[in-house]
PDB file of C-alpha atoms in Angstrom:
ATOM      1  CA  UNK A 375     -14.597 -11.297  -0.530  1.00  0.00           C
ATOM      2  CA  UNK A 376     -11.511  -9.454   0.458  1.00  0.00           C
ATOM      3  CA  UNK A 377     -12.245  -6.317   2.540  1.00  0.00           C
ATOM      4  CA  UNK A 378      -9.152  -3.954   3.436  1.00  0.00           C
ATOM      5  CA  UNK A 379      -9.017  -1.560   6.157  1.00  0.00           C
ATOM      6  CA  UNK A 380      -6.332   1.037   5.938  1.00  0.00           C
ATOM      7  CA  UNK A 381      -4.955   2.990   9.025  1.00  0.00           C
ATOM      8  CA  UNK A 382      -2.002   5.003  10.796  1.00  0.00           C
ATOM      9  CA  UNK A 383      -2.426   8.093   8.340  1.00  0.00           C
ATOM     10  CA  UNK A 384      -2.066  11.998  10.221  1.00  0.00           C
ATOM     11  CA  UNK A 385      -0.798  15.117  10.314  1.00  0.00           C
ATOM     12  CA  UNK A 386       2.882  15.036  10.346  1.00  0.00           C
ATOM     13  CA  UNK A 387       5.856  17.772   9.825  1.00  0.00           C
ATOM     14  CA  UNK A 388       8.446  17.480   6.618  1.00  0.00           C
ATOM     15  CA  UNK A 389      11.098  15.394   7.482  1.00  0.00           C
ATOM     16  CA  UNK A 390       8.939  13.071  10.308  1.00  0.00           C
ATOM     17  CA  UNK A 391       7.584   9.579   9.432  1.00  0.00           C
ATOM     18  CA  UNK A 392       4.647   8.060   9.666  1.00  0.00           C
ATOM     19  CA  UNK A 393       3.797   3.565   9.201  1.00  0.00           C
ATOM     20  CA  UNK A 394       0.726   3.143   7.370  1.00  0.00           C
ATOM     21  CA  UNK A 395      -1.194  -1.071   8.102  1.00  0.00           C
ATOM     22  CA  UNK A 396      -3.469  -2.240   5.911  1.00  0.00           C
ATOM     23  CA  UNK A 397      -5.724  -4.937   7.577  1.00  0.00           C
ATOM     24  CA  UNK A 398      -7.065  -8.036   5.572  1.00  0.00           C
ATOM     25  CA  UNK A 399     -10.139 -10.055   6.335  1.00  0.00           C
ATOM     26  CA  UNK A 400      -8.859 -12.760   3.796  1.00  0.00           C
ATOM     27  CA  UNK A 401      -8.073 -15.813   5.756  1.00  0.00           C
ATOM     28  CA  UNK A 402      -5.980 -16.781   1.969  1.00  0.00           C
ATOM     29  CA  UNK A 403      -4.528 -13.460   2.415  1.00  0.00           C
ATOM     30  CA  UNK A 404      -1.173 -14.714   1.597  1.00  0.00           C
ATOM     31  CA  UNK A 405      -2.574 -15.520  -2.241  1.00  0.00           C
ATOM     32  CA  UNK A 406      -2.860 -11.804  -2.723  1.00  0.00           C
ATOM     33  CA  UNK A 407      -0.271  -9.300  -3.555  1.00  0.00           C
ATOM     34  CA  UNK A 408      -0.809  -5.659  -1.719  1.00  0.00           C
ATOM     35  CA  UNK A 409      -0.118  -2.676  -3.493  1.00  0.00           C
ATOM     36  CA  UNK A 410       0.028   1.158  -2.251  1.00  0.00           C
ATOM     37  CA  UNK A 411      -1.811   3.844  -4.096  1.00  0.00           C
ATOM     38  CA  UNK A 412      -1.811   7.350  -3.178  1.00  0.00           C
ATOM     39  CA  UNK A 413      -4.617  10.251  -4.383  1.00  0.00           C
ATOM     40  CA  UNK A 414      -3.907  13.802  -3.946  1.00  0.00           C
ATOM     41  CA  UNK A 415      -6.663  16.686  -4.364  1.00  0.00           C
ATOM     42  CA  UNK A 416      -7.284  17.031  -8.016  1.00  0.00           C
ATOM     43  CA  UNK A 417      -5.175  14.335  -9.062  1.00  0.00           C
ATOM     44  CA  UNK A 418      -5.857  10.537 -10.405  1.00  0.00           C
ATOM     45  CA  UNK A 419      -5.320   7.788  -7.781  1.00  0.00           C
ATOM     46  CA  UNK A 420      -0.976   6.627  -8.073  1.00  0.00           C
ATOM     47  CA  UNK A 421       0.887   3.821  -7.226  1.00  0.00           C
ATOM     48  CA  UNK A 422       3.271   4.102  -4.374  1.00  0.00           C
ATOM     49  CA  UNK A 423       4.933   0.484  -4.322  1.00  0.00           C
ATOM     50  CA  UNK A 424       3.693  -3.096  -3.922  1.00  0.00           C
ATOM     51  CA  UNK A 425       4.950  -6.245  -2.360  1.00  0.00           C
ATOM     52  CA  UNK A 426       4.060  -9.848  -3.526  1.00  0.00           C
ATOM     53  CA  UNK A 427       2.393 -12.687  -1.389  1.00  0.00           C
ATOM     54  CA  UNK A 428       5.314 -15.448  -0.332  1.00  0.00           C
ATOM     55  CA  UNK A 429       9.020 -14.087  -0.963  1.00  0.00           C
ATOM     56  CA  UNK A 430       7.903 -10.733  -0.199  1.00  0.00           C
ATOM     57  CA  UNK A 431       9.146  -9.137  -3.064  1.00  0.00           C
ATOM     58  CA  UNK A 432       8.641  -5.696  -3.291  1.00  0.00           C
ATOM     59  CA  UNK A 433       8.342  -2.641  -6.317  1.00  0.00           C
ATOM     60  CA  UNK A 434       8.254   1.037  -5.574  1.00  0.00           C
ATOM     61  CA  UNK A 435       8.188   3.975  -7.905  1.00  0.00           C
ATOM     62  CA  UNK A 436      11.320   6.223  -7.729  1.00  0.00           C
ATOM     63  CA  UNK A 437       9.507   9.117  -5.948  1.00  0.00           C
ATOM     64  CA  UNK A 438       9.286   7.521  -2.590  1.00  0.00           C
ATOM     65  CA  UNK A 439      12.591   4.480  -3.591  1.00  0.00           C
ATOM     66  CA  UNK A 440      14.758   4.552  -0.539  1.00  0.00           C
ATOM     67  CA  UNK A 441      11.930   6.650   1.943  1.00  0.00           C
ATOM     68  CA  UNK A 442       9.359   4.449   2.045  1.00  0.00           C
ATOM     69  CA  UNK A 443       9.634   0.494   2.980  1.00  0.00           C
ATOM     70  CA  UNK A 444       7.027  -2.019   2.389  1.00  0.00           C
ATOM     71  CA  UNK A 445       6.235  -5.065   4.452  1.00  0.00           C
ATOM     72  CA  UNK A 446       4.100  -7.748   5.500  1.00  0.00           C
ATOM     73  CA  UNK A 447       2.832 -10.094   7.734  1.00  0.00           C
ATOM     74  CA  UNK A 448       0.692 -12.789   6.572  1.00  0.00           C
ATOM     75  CA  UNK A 449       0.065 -14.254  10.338  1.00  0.00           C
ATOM     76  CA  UNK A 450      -1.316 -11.151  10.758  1.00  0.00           C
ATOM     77  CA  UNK A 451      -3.080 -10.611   7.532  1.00  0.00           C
ATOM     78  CA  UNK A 452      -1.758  -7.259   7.798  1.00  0.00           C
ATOM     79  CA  UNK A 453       0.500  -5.050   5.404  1.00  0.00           C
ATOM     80  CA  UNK A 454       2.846  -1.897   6.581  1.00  0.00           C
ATOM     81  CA  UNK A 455       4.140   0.972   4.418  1.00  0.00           C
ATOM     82  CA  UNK A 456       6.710   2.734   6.865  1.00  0.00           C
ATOM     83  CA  UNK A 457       6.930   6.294   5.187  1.00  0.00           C
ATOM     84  CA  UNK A 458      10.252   8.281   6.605  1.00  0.00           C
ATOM     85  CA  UNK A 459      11.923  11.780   5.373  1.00  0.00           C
ATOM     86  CA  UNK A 460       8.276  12.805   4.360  1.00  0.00           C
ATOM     87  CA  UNK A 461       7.710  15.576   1.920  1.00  0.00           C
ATOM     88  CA  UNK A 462       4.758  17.983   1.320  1.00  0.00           C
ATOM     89  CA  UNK A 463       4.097  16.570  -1.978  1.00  0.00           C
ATOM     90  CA  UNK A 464       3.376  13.057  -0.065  1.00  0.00           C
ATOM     91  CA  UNK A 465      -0.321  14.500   1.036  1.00  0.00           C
ATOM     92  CA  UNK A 466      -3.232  12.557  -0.064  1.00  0.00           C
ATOM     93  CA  UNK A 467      -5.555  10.039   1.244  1.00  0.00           C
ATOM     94  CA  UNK A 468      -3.533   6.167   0.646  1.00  0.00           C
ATOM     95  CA  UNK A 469      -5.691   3.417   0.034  1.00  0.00           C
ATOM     96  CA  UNK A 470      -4.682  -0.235  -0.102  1.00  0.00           C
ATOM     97  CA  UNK A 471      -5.571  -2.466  -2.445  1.00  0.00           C
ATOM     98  CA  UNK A 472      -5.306  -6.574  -3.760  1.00  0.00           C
ATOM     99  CA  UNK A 473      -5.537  -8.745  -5.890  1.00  0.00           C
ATOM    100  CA  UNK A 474      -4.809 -12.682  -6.336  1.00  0.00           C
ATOM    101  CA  UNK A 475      -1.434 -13.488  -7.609  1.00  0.00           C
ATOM    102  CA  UNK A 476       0.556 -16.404  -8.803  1.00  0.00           C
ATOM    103  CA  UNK A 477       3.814 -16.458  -9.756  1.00  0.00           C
ATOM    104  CA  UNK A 478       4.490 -13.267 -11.120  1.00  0.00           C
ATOM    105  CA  UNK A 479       6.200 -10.464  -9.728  1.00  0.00           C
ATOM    106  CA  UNK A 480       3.552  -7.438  -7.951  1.00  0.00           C
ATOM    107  CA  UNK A 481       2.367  -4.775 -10.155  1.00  0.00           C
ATOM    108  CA  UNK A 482       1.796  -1.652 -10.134  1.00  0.00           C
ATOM    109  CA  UNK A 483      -0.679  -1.054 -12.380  1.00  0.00           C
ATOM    110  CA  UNK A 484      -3.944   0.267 -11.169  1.00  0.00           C
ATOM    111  CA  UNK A 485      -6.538  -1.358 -12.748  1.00  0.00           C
ATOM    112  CA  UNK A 486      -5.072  -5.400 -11.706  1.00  0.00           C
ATOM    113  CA  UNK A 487      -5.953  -4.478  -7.913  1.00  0.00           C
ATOM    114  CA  UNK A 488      -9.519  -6.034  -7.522  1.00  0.00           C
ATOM    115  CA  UNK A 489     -10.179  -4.772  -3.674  1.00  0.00           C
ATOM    116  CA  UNK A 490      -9.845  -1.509  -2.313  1.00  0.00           C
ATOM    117  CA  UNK A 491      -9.881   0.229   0.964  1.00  0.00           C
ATOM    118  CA  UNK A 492     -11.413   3.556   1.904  1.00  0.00           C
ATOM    119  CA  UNK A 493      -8.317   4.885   2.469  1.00  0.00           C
ATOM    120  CA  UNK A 494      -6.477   7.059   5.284  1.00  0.00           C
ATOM    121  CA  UNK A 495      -5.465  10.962   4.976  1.00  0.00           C
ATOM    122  CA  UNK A 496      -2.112  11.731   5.113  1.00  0.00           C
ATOM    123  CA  UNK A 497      -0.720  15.544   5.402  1.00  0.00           C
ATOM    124  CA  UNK A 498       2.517  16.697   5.242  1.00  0.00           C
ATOM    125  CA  UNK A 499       2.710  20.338   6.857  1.00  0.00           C
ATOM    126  CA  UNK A 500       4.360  22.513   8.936  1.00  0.00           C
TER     127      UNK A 500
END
């Protein structure tokens, strides 16, 4: 059972930057590719950006393309999103989430994550 634990999340002003980590208990964690998802108030749960298990290949969607920066460290079972230039409209509580992948690139579909975290609250705010 894959349990993810998701920290790093504040209060931060427009323009600052914040690096989320998303711990694994997986000791295979380097099977599963990590994905991003971000929920504001009153709004259904979106994808932020994913990276796969080995070569580390990464997917973001174009709101966040050239702020944010995914990573990982499978030594460390741990995986980063490094947020910079951060908006108002990048509030909401970001969970992690995984699922076992082969050879395929990371997706960033919602329902092929099979493990979630509880998520951390990020606020954007002057």
């Amino acid at each position: 059972q894959v349990q993810l634990v998701e920290s790093g999340g504040g209060l931060v002003q427009p323009g600052g930057s914040l690096r989320l980590s998303c711990a694994a208990s997986e000791f295979v964690f380097d099977s599963y590719a990590v994905g991003w998802f971000r929920q504001a108030p009153g709004t259904e749960r979106e994808a932020i950006s994913c990276i796969k298990n080995r070569d580390g290949s990464t997917s973001y969607v174009d709101p966040v393309q050239g702020r944010f920066i995914i990573s990982r460290d499978n030594a460390k079972k741990t995986v980063y999103l490094q947020m910079n230039s951060l908006k108002p409209e990048d509030t909401g509580v970001y969970f992690c989430a995984a699922y076992r992948i082969f050879f395929e690139s990371c997706t960033l579909l919602r329902g092929h994550y099979d493990y979630w975290g509880r998520g951390t609250q990020v606020t954007v705010s002057s």
